[in-house]
C-alpha cells in the first residue's frame, strides 16, 4: 500500500527553528509537495521537490532524499502566524497525488 | 472572481437528500479536483477532471458524481446523502493534471449530514 507518515503534532517556540519530517512509501515517485493549512482555511502551496537536496525559500526550506523516501520542511525564525498544519504530498508512478494526514504545528510565545 | 470559489460555505442536510456543491475557477486551469478532509485523515480525492469533458474516479468516489461541461465549473453531487459524508469538501485546480502541478484550493464547504 501507499503510505505517508508525518508527526501528528509538534510544538515550538516563537523565534526558534522547527523541522517537520515526512517519510513516504509509494509506488514510484514523481515529486513531493508541502502545503500549509491554517485552521478553517484551504491548503496553500509552500514548496515542491523532485530532485534530491535542499530548496530554500525565505524562512522556509524543504529537503528531499529520494533514496531514503524522506523529506523535511524547515521553518526558521518562527512567528505566531506559522501556527498551522503542514501537509506532505507525494506524486506516485501513476501521477496520483497521495496526501499525508498533516502535522499540526503549535507556536508558543 | 479571483481564483477558486465554492458554494455554499456550509450546509446542514438531512440524510437521503440530494445536494450539489459548486466550484468555479477563473484561472483557465485544465485540471480540477474534489477532495474531502476529515479529522486525522489526509485529503482524500473523490473525483478529478484533467480537462473539460473528462472525469475520473479518485480514492473515495462512491456516493458522489461530477461533471465537467466547461473549463471553469466542476460541480460535485451527492445523490442521496448519508451521515458518513459529513466532512469538509475542497475543490482545487491546477494548470495541468498528472499530480506534478501546484494545486490551488477553494475555501471549502463544510457539510453536515444528519
Coordinates of N, CA and C in Angstrom, one line a residue:
Chain A
X1 N 0.8 -1.2 0.0 CA 0.0 0.0 0.0 C 0.8 1.2 0.0
X2 N 0.2 2.4 -0.2 CA 0.9 3.6 -0.3 C 0.7 4.3 1.1
X3 N 1.8 4.9 1.6 CA 1.7 5.5 2.9 C 2.6 6.7 3.0
X4 N 2.1 7.7 3.7 CA 2.9 8.9 4.0 C 2.8 9.2 5.5
X5 N 3.9 9.3 6.2 CA 3.9 9.4 7.6 C 4.5 10.8 8.0
X6 N 3.7 11.4 8.9 CA 4.2 12.7 9.4 C 3.8 12.7 10.9
X7 N 4.5 13.4 11.8 CA 4.1 13.5 13.2 C 2.7 14.2 13.2
X8 N 1.9 13.8 14.2 CA 0.6 14.4 14.3 C 0.6 15.8 14.7
X9 N 1.5 16.1 15.7 CA 1.5 17.4 16.3 C 2.9 17.7 16.8
X10 N 3.3 19.0 16.7 CA 4.6 19.5 17.2 C 4.4 20.8 17.8
X11 N 5.2 21.1 18.8 CA 5.2 22.4 19.5 C 6.6 23.1 19.4
X12 N 6.6 24.4 19.1 CA 7.9 25.1 19.1 C 7.7 26.5 19.6
X13 N 8.8 27.2 19.9 CA 8.8 28.5 20.5 C 9.0 29.6 19.4
X14 N 8.3 30.6 19.6 CA 8.4 31.8 18.7 C 9.9 32.2 18.6
X15 N 10.4 32.4 17.3 CA 11.8 32.8 17.1 C 12.7 31.6 16.9
X16 N 12.3 30.4 17.2 CA 13.1 29.2 17.1 C 13.0 28.6 15.7
X17 N 13.6 27.4 15.6 CA 13.6 26.7 14.3 C 12.9 25.3 14.6
X18 N 12.1 24.9 13.6 CA 11.5 23.6 13.7 C 11.6 22.8 12.4
X19 N 11.8 21.5 12.5 CA 11.9 20.6 11.4 C 10.7 19.6 11.4
X20 N 9.9 19.6 10.4 CA 8.8 18.7 10.2 C 9.2 17.6 9.2
X21 N 9.2 16.4 9.7 CA 9.6 15.3 8.8 C 8.4 14.6 8.1
X22 N 8.7 14.0 7.0 CA 7.8 13.3 6.2 C 8.5 12.1 5.6
X23 N 8.0 10.9 5.8 CA 8.5 9.7 5.2 C 7.4 9.1 4.3
X24 N 7.8 8.5 3.2 CA 6.8 8.0 2.3 C 7.2 6.6 1.7
X25 N 6.2 5.8 1.5 CA 6.3 4.6 0.8 C 5.2 4.6 -0.3
X26 N 5.6 4.8 -1.5 CA 4.7 4.9 -2.6 C 5.2 4.1 -3.8
X27 N 4.3 3.8 -4.7 CA 4.6 3.1 -5.9 C 5.2 4.1 -6.8
X28 N 6.5 4.3 -6.8 CA 7.2 5.3 -7.6 C 7.1 6.6 -7.0
X29 N 7.9 7.6 -7.6 CA 8.0 8.9 -7.1 C 8.1 9.9 -8.3
X30 N 7.3 10.9 -8.2 CA 7.4 12.0 -9.3 C 7.3 13.4 -8.7
X31 N 7.6 13.5 -7.4 CA 7.7 14.8 -6.8 C 7.0 14.8 -5.4
X32 N 7.4 15.8 -4.6 CA 6.8 15.9 -3.3 C 6.5 17.4 -3.0
X33 N 5.3 17.6 -2.5 CA 4.8 18.9 -2.2 C 4.7 19.1 -0.7
X34 N 4.9 20.3 -0.2 CA 4.5 20.8 1.1 C 3.4 21.9 1.0
X35 N 2.4 21.8 1.7 CA 1.3 22.8 1.8 C 1.1 23.2 3.2
X36 N 0.7 24.4 3.4 CA 0.3 25.0 4.7 C -1.2 25.1 4.8
X37 N -1.7 24.8 5.9 CA -3.2 24.9 6.1 C -3.5 25.5 7.5
X38 N -3.9 26.8 7.5 CA -4.4 27.3 8.8 C -5.8 26.8 9.1
X39 N -6.1 26.8 10.4 CA -7.3 26.2 10.8 C -8.5 26.8 10.2
X40 N -9.4 26.0 9.6 CA -10.6 26.5 9.0 C -10.4 27.1 7.6
X41 N -9.2 27.0 7.1 CA -8.9 27.6 5.8 C -8.4 26.5 4.8
X42 N -8.2 26.9 3.5 CA -7.7 26.0 2.5 C -6.2 25.8 2.5
X43 N -5.7 24.6 2.1 CA -4.3 24.5 1.9 C -3.7 25.5 0.9
X44 N -2.5 25.9 1.2 CA -1.8 26.8 0.2 C -0.4 26.2 0.0
X45 N 0.1 26.3 -1.2 CA 1.3 25.8 -1.6 C 2.5 26.4 -0.9
X46 N 3.5 25.6 -0.5 CA 4.7 26.1 0.1 C 5.9 25.7 -0.8
X47 N 6.0 24.4 -1.1 CA 7.2 24.0 -1.9 C 7.0 22.8 -2.7
X48 N 7.9 22.5 -3.6 CA 7.9 21.3 -4.4 C 9.3 20.9 -4.6
X49 N 9.6 19.6 -4.4 CA 10.9 19.0 -4.6 C 10.7 17.8 -5.5
X50 N 11.6 17.7 -6.5 CA 11.6 16.5 -7.4 C 13.0 15.9 -7.4
X51 N 14.0 16.7 -7.1 CA 15.4 16.2 -7.1 C 15.9 16.3 -5.6
X52 N 16.8 15.5 -5.4 CA 17.4 15.4 -4.0 C 18.1 16.8 -3.7
X53 N 18.0 17.1 -2.4 CA 18.6 18.3 -2.0 C 17.7 19.3 -1.3
X54 N 18.2 20.5 -1.0 CA 17.5 21.5 -0.2 C 17.1 22.6 -1.1
X55 N 15.8 23.0 -1.0 CA 15.2 24.1 -1.7 C 14.9 25.2 -0.6
X56 N 15.5 26.3 -0.8 CA 15.3 27.4 0.2 C 14.4 28.5 -0.3
X57 N 13.4 28.9 0.5 CA 12.5 30.0 0.1 C 12.2 30.8 1.3
X58 N 13.0 31.8 1.5 CA 12.8 32.7 2.6 C 13.0 32.0 3.9
X59 N 12.1 32.1 4.8 CA 12.2 31.4 6.2 C 12.0 29.9 6.1
X60 N 11.5 29.4 4.9 CA 11.1 28.0 4.8 C 12.1 27.3 3.8
X61 N 12.4 26.1 4.2 CA 13.3 25.3 3.3 C 12.7 23.9 3.3
X62 N 12.9 23.2 2.2 CA 12.4 21.8 2.1 C 13.5 21.0 1.5
X63 N 13.7 19.8 2.1 CA 14.7 18.9 1.8 C 14.1 17.6 1.3
X64 N 14.8 16.9 0.3 CA 14.3 15.6 -0.2 C 15.5 14.7 -0.3
X65 N 15.3 13.4 0.1 CA 16.2 12.3 -0.2 C 15.3 11.2 -0.8
X66 N 15.4 11.0 -2.1 CA 14.6 10.0 -2.7 C 15.0 8.6 -2.3
X67 N 16.3 8.4 -2.1 CA 16.8 7.0 -1.8 C 16.2 6.6 -0.4
X68 N 16.0 7.6 0.5 CA 15.5 7.3 1.8 C 14.0 7.5 1.9
X69 N 13.4 7.9 0.9 CA 11.9 8.2 1.0 C 11.6 9.2 2.1
X70 N 12.3 10.3 2.1 CA 12.3 11.2 3.2 C 12.4 12.6 2.8
X71 N 11.6 13.4 3.4 CA 11.6 14.9 3.2 C 11.5 15.6 4.6
X72 N 11.9 16.8 4.7 CA 11.6 17.6 5.8 C 11.3 19.0 5.4
X73 N 10.5 19.7 6.2 CA 10.3 21.1 6.0 C 10.9 21.8 7.2
X74 N 11.7 22.8 6.9 CA 12.4 23.5 8.0 C 11.9 24.9 8.0
X75 N 11.4 25.3 9.2 CA 10.9 26.7 9.4 C 11.8 27.4 10.4
X76 N 12.3 28.5 9.9 CA 13.2 29.3 10.8 C 12.5 30.6 11.3
X77 N 13.1 31.1 12.3 CA 12.6 32.4 12.9 C 11.1 32.3 13.0
X78 N 10.6 31.3 13.7 CA 9.2 31.1 13.8 C 8.4 32.3 14.3
X79 N 7.2 32.5 13.7 CA 6.3 33.5 14.1 C 5.0 32.9 14.5
X80 N 4.2 33.6 15.2 CA 2.9 33.1 15.7 C 2.1 32.7 14.5
X81 N 2.2 33.4 13.4 CA 1.3 33.1 12.3 C 1.7 31.8 11.6
X82 N 2.8 31.2 12.0 CA 3.2 29.9 11.4 C 2.5 28.8 12.1
X83 N 1.7 29.1 13.1 CA 0.8 28.0 13.7 C -0.2 27.6 12.6
X84 N -0.1 26.3 12.2 CA -0.9 25.8 11.2 C -0.6 24.3 11.0
X85 N -1.3 23.7 10.1 CA -1.0 22.3 9.8 C -0.2 22.3 8.5
X86 N 0.8 21.4 8.4 CA 1.7 21.3 7.3 C 1.5 19.9 6.7
X87 N 1.1 19.9 5.4 CA 0.7 18.7 4.7 C 1.8 18.3 3.7
X88 N 2.2 17.1 3.8 CA 3.2 16.5 2.8 C 2.4 15.7 1.8
X89 N 2.7 15.8 0.5 CA 2.0 15.0 -0.5 C 3.0 14.6 -1.6
X90 N 2.8 13.3 -2.0 CA 3.8 12.7 -3.0 C 3.0 12.3 -4.2
X91 N 3.6 12.6 -5.4 CA 3.1 12.1 -6.7 C 3.7 10.8 -7.0
X92 N 2.8 9.8 -7.2 CA 3.3 8.4 -7.4 C 3.6 8.1 -8.8
X93 N 3.9 6.9 -9.1 CA 4.2 6.5 -10.5 C 3.0 6.6 -11.5
X94 N 1.8 6.6 -10.9 CA 0.6 6.8 -11.8 C 0.2 8.3 -11.8
X95 N 1.1 9.2 -11.3 CA 0.9 10.6 -11.3 C -0.4 11.0 -10.5
X96 N -0.6 10.2 -9.5 CA -1.7 10.5 -8.5 C -1.0 11.1 -7.3
X97 N -1.6 12.1 -6.7 CA -1.1 12.8 -5.6 C -1.6 12.2 -4.3
X98 N -0.7 11.7 -3.5 CA -1.0 11.0 -2.2 C -0.7 11.9 -1.1
X99 N -1.7 12.2 -0.2 CA -1.6 13.1 0.9 C -1.3 12.5 2.2
X100 N -0.4 13.1 3.0 CA -0.3 12.7 4.4 C -1.4 13.4 5.2
X101 N -1.5 12.9 6.5 CA -2.6 13.5 7.3 C -2.3 14.8 7.9
X102 N -1.0 15.3 7.7 CA -0.6 16.6 8.2 C 0.0 16.6 9.6
X103 N 0.8 17.7 9.8 CA 1.4 17.9 11.1 C 0.9 19.2 11.6
X104 N 0.2 19.2 12.8 CA -0.2 20.4 13.4 C 0.9 21.1 14.2
X105 N 1.3 22.3 13.8 CA 2.4 23.0 14.5 C 1.8 24.0 15.4
X106 N 2.2 24.0 16.7 CA 1.7 24.9 17.6 C 2.9 25.8 18.0
X107 N 2.8 27.1 17.9 CA 3.9 28.0 18.3 C 3.5 28.7 19.6
X108 N 4.4 28.6 20.5 CA 4.2 29.3 21.8 C 5.1 30.5 22.0
X109 N 4.6 31.5 22.6 CA 5.4 32.7 22.8 C 6.7 32.5 23.6
Chain B
X1 N -14.2 37.7 -9.6 CA -13.8 36.4 -9.1 C -12.3 36.3 -9.3
X2 N -11.6 35.8 -8.3 CA -10.2 35.6 -8.3 C -9.8 34.3 -7.7
X3 N -9.4 33.3 -8.6 CA -9.0 32.0 -8.0 C -10.2 31.0 -8.1
X4 N -10.4 30.4 -7.0 CA -11.5 29.4 -7.0 C -12.5 29.8 -5.9
X5 N -13.8 29.7 -6.3 CA -14.9 29.9 -5.4 C -15.7 28.6 -5.2
X6 N -16.2 28.4 -4.0 CA -17.1 27.3 -3.7 C -18.4 27.8 -3.1
X7 N -19.4 27.1 -3.3 CA -20.7 27.4 -2.7 C -21.5 26.1 -2.4
X8 N -22.2 26.0 -1.3 CA -22.3 27.0 -0.2 C -21.0 26.9 0.7
X9 N -20.9 27.9 1.6 CA -19.8 27.8 2.6 C -20.0 26.7 3.5
X10 N -21.3 26.5 4.0 CA -21.6 25.4 4.8 C -23.0 25.1 4.6
X11 N -23.4 23.8 5.0 CA -24.7 23.3 4.7 C -25.0 22.2 5.7
X12 N -26.2 22.2 6.3 CA -26.7 21.1 7.1 C -27.8 20.4 6.2
X13 N -27.7 19.1 6.1 CA -28.5 18.4 5.1 C -29.1 17.2 5.8
X14 N -30.4 16.9 5.5 CA -31.0 15.7 6.0 C -30.5 14.5 5.2
X15 N -30.3 13.4 5.8 CA -30.0 12.2 5.1 C -31.0 11.8 4.1
X16 N -30.5 11.3 2.9 CA -31.4 11.0 1.8 C -31.6 12.1 0.8
X17 N -31.3 13.3 1.2 CA -31.4 14.5 0.3 C -30.3 14.5 -0.7
X18 N -30.6 15.1 -1.8 CA -29.7 15.4 -2.9 C -29.0 16.7 -2.7
X19 N -27.7 16.8 -3.0 CA -27.0 18.1 -2.8 C -26.0 18.3 -3.8
X20 N -25.8 19.5 -4.4 CA -24.8 19.8 -5.3 C -23.9 20.9 -4.7
X21 N -22.6 20.6 -4.6 CA -21.6 21.6 -4.2 C -21.0 22.2 -5.5
X22 N -21.0 23.5 -5.5 CA -20.5 24.2 -6.7 C -19.0 24.6 -6.5
X23 N -18.4 24.6 -7.7 CA -17.0 25.1 -7.7 C -16.7 25.8 -9.0
X24 N -16.1 26.9 -9.0 CA -15.8 27.7 -10.2 C -14.4 28.3 -10.1
X25 N -13.7 28.2 -11.1 CA -12.3 28.8 -11.1 C -12.2 29.7 -12.4
X26 N -11.4 30.7 -12.2 CA -11.2 31.7 -13.3 C -9.8 31.8 -13.8
X27 N -9.0 30.7 -13.5 CA -7.6 30.7 -13.9 C -7.4 30.0 -15.2
X28 N -8.4 29.5 -15.8 CA -8.3 28.7 -17.0 C -7.5 27.5 -16.9
X29 N -7.5 26.9 -15.7 CA -6.8 25.7 -15.4 C -7.5 24.5 -16.1
X30 N -6.7 23.6 -16.6 CA -7.3 22.4 -17.2 C -7.8 21.4 -16.3
X31 N -7.1 21.2 -15.2 CA -7.4 20.1 -14.2 C -8.2 20.7 -13.0
X32 N -9.1 19.9 -12.5 CA -9.9 20.3 -11.3 C -10.1 19.0 -10.5
X33 N -10.3 19.2 -9.2 CA -10.3 18.1 -8.2 C -11.3 18.4 -7.1
X34 N -11.9 17.3 -6.6 CA -12.7 17.4 -5.4 C -12.1 16.5 -4.3
X35 N -11.9 17.1 -3.1 CA -11.3 16.3 -2.0 C -12.3 16.4 -0.8
X36 N -12.2 15.4 0.0 CA -12.8 15.6 1.4 C -11.7 15.5 2.4
X37 N -11.9 16.3 3.5 CA -10.9 16.3 4.5 C -11.6 16.0 5.9
X38 N -11.2 14.9 6.5 CA -11.8 14.5 7.8 C -10.7 14.5 8.8
X39 N -11.1 14.8 10.1 CA -10.1 14.9 11.2 C -9.2 13.7 11.3
X40 N -7.9 13.9 11.3 CA -7.0 12.8 11.4 C -6.6 12.1 10.2
X41 N -7.3 12.4 9.1 CA -7.0 11.8 7.8 C -6.5 12.9 6.8
X42 N -5.7 12.4 5.9 CA -5.3 13.3 4.8 C -6.4 13.7 3.9
X43 N -6.1 14.6 3.0 CA -7.0 14.9 1.9 C -7.3 13.7 1.1
X44 N -8.5 13.4 0.8 CA -8.8 12.2 0.0 C -9.5 12.6 -1.2
X45 N -9.0 12.2 -2.4 CA -9.5 12.6 -3.7 C -10.8 11.8 -4.0
X46 N -11.8 12.6 -4.3 CA -13.1 12.0 -4.6 C -13.2 11.7 -6.1
X47 N -13.1 12.8 -6.9 CA -13.1 12.8 -8.3 C -12.2 13.8 -8.9
X48 N -11.8 13.7 -10.1 CA -11.0 14.7 -10.8 C -11.3 14.8 -12.2
X49 N -10.8 15.9 -12.8 CA -11.0 16.1 -14.3 C -9.8 16.7 -14.8
X50 N -9.1 16.1 -15.8 CA -7.9 16.6 -16.3 C -8.2 17.6 -17.4
X51 N -9.4 17.6 -18.0 CA -9.7 18.6 -19.0 C -11.2 18.6 -19.1
X52 N -11.8 19.7 -19.6 CA -13.2 19.8 -19.8 C -13.7 18.6 -20.7
X53 N -14.8 18.0 -20.2 CA -15.4 16.9 -20.9 C -15.0 15.5 -20.4
X54 N -14.0 15.5 -19.5 CA -13.5 14.2 -19.0 C -13.5 14.3 -17.5
X55 N -13.8 13.1 -16.9 CA -13.7 13.0 -15.4 C -13.1 11.6 -15.1
X56 N -12.6 11.5 -13.8 CA -12.1 10.3 -13.4 C -12.4 10.1 -11.9
X57 N -12.3 8.8 -11.4 CA -12.6 8.5 -10.0 C -11.3 8.6 -9.2
X58 N -11.5 9.1 -8.0 CA -10.3 9.1 -7.1 C -10.4 8.0 -6.1
X59 N -9.9 8.3 -4.9 CA -9.8 7.2 -3.9 C -11.1 6.9 -3.3
X60 N -12.0 7.8 -3.1 CA -13.3 7.6 -2.4 C -14.5 8.1 -3.3
X61 N -14.8 7.5 -4.4 CA -15.8 8.1 -5.3 C -17.3 7.7 -5.0
X62 N -17.4 6.6 -4.2 CA -18.8 6.1 -4.0 C -19.7 7.1 -3.3
X63 N -20.9 7.2 -3.9 CA -21.9 8.2 -3.4 C -21.8 9.6 -4.0
X64 N -20.8 9.8 -4.8 CA -20.6 11.1 -5.4 C -20.5 11.0 -6.9
X65 N -20.9 12.1 -7.6 CA -20.8 12.2 -9.0 C -20.3 13.6 -9.4
X66 N -19.7 13.8 -10.5 CA -19.2 15.1 -11.0 C -19.5 15.2 -12.5
X67 N -19.4 16.4 -13.0 CA -19.5 16.7 -14.4 C -18.5 17.8 -14.7
X68 N -18.1 17.9 -15.9 CA -17.2 19.0 -16.3 C -17.6 19.4 -17.7
X69 N -18.6 20.2 -17.8 CA -19.2 20.7 -19.0 C -18.3 21.8 -19.7
X70 N -17.6 22.5 -18.9 CA -16.7 23.6 -19.4 C -15.5 23.7 -18.5
X71 N -14.6 24.6 -18.9 CA -13.3 24.7 -18.2 C -13.5 25.2 -16.7
X72 N -14.4 26.1 -16.5 CA -14.5 26.8 -15.3 C -15.2 26.1 -14.1
X73 N -16.2 25.3 -14.5 CA -17.1 24.7 -13.4 C -16.9 23.2 -13.2
X74 N -17.0 22.8 -12.0 CA -16.8 21.4 -11.6 C -17.7 21.1 -10.4
X75 N -19.0 20.9 -10.6 CA -19.9 20.6 -9.5 C -19.8 19.2 -9.0
X76 N -20.0 19.0 -7.7 CA -20.0 17.7 -7.1 C -21.4 17.4 -6.5
X77 N -22.0 16.3 -6.9 CA -23.3 16.0 -6.5 C -23.3 14.7 -5.6
X78 N -24.0 14.9 -4.5 CA -24.3 13.8 -3.6 C -25.8 13.4 -3.9
X79 N -25.9 12.2 -4.5 CA -27.3 11.8 -5.0 C -28.2 11.6 -3.8
X80 N -27.8 10.9 -2.7 CA -28.6 10.6 -1.6 C -27.7 10.7 -0.4
X81 N -27.6 11.8 0.3 CA -26.6 12.0 1.3 C -26.8 11.0 2.5
X82 N -25.6 10.6 3.1 CA -25.6 9.8 4.3 C -24.7 10.4 5.3
X83 N -24.9 10.1 6.6 CA -24.1 10.8 7.6 C -22.6 10.7 7.5
X84 N -22.1 9.6 6.9 CA -20.7 9.4 6.7 C -20.1 10.4 5.7
X85 N -20.9 11.1 5.0 CA -20.5 12.1 4.1 C -20.3 13.5 4.7
X86 N -20.5 13.5 6.0 CA -20.2 14.7 6.8 C -18.7 15.0 6.7
X87 N -18.3 16.1 6.2 CA -16.9 16.4 6.0 C -16.8 17.8 5.6
X88 N -15.5 18.2 5.4 CA -15.2 19.5 4.7 C -14.7 19.1 3.3
X89 N -15.3 19.8 2.3 CA -15.1 19.5 0.9 C -14.3 20.6 0.3
X90 N -13.2 20.3 -0.3 CA -12.3 21.2 -1.0 C -12.3 20.9 -2.5
X91 N -12.5 22.0 -3.3 CA -12.3 21.9 -4.7 C -10.9 22.5 -5.0
X92 N -10.2 22.0 -6.0 CA -8.9 22.5 -6.3 C -8.7 22.5 -7.8
X93 N -7.7 23.3 -8.3 CA -7.4 23.2 -9.7 C -5.9 23.3 -9.9
X94 N -5.5 22.9 -11.1 CA -4.1 23.0 -11.4 C -4.0 23.2 -12.9
X95 N -2.9 23.8 -13.4 CA -2.8 24.2 -14.8 C -2.9 22.9 -15.7
X96 N -2.3 21.8 -15.2 CA -2.4 20.6 -15.9 C -2.6 19.5 -14.9
X97 N -3.1 18.3 -15.4 CA -3.3 17.2 -14.5 C -2.0 16.4 -14.3
X98 N -2.1 15.3 -13.6 CA -0.9 14.5 -13.5 C -0.2 14.6 -12.3
X99 N -0.6 15.4 -11.3 CA -0.1 15.4 -10.0 C 1.3 16.1 -9.8
X100 N 1.8 16.8 -10.8 CA 3.1 17.4 -10.7 C 2.9 19.0 -10.7
X101 N 1.7 19.5 -10.9 CA 1.5 20.9 -10.9 C 0.9 21.3 -9.6
X102 N 1.2 22.5 -9.2 CA 0.7 23.1 -7.9 C -0.8 23.1 -8.0
X103 N -1.5 22.7 -7.0 CA -2.9 22.7 -6.9 C -3.3 24.0 -6.0
X104 N -4.3 24.6 -6.5 CA -4.9 25.8 -5.8 C -6.3 25.5 -5.3
X105 N -6.5 25.7 -4.0 CA -7.7 25.3 -3.4 C -8.7 26.4 -3.2
X106 N -10.0 26.0 -3.3 CA -11.1 26.9 -2.9 C -11.2 26.9 -1.4
X107 N -12.1 27.8 -0.8 CA -12.2 28.0 0.6 C -12.9 26.8 1.3
X108 N -13.5 25.9 0.6 CA -14.1 24.7 1.2 C -15.6 24.9 1.5
X109 N -16.3 23.8 1.6 CA -17.7 23.7 2.0 C -17.7 22.7 3.2
X110 N -18.3 23.2 4.3 CA -18.5 22.3 5.5 C -19.9 21.8 5.4
X111 N -19.9 20.4 5.2 CA -21.2 19.8 5.1 C -21.5 18.8 6.2
X112 N -22.7 19.0 6.8 CA -23.1 18.1 7.9 C -24.4 17.4 7.4
X113 N -24.3 16.1 7.5 CA -25.5 15.3 7.1 C -26.1 14.6 8.3
X114 N -27.3 14.9 8.6 CA -28.0 14.4 9.8 C -28.9 13.3 9.5

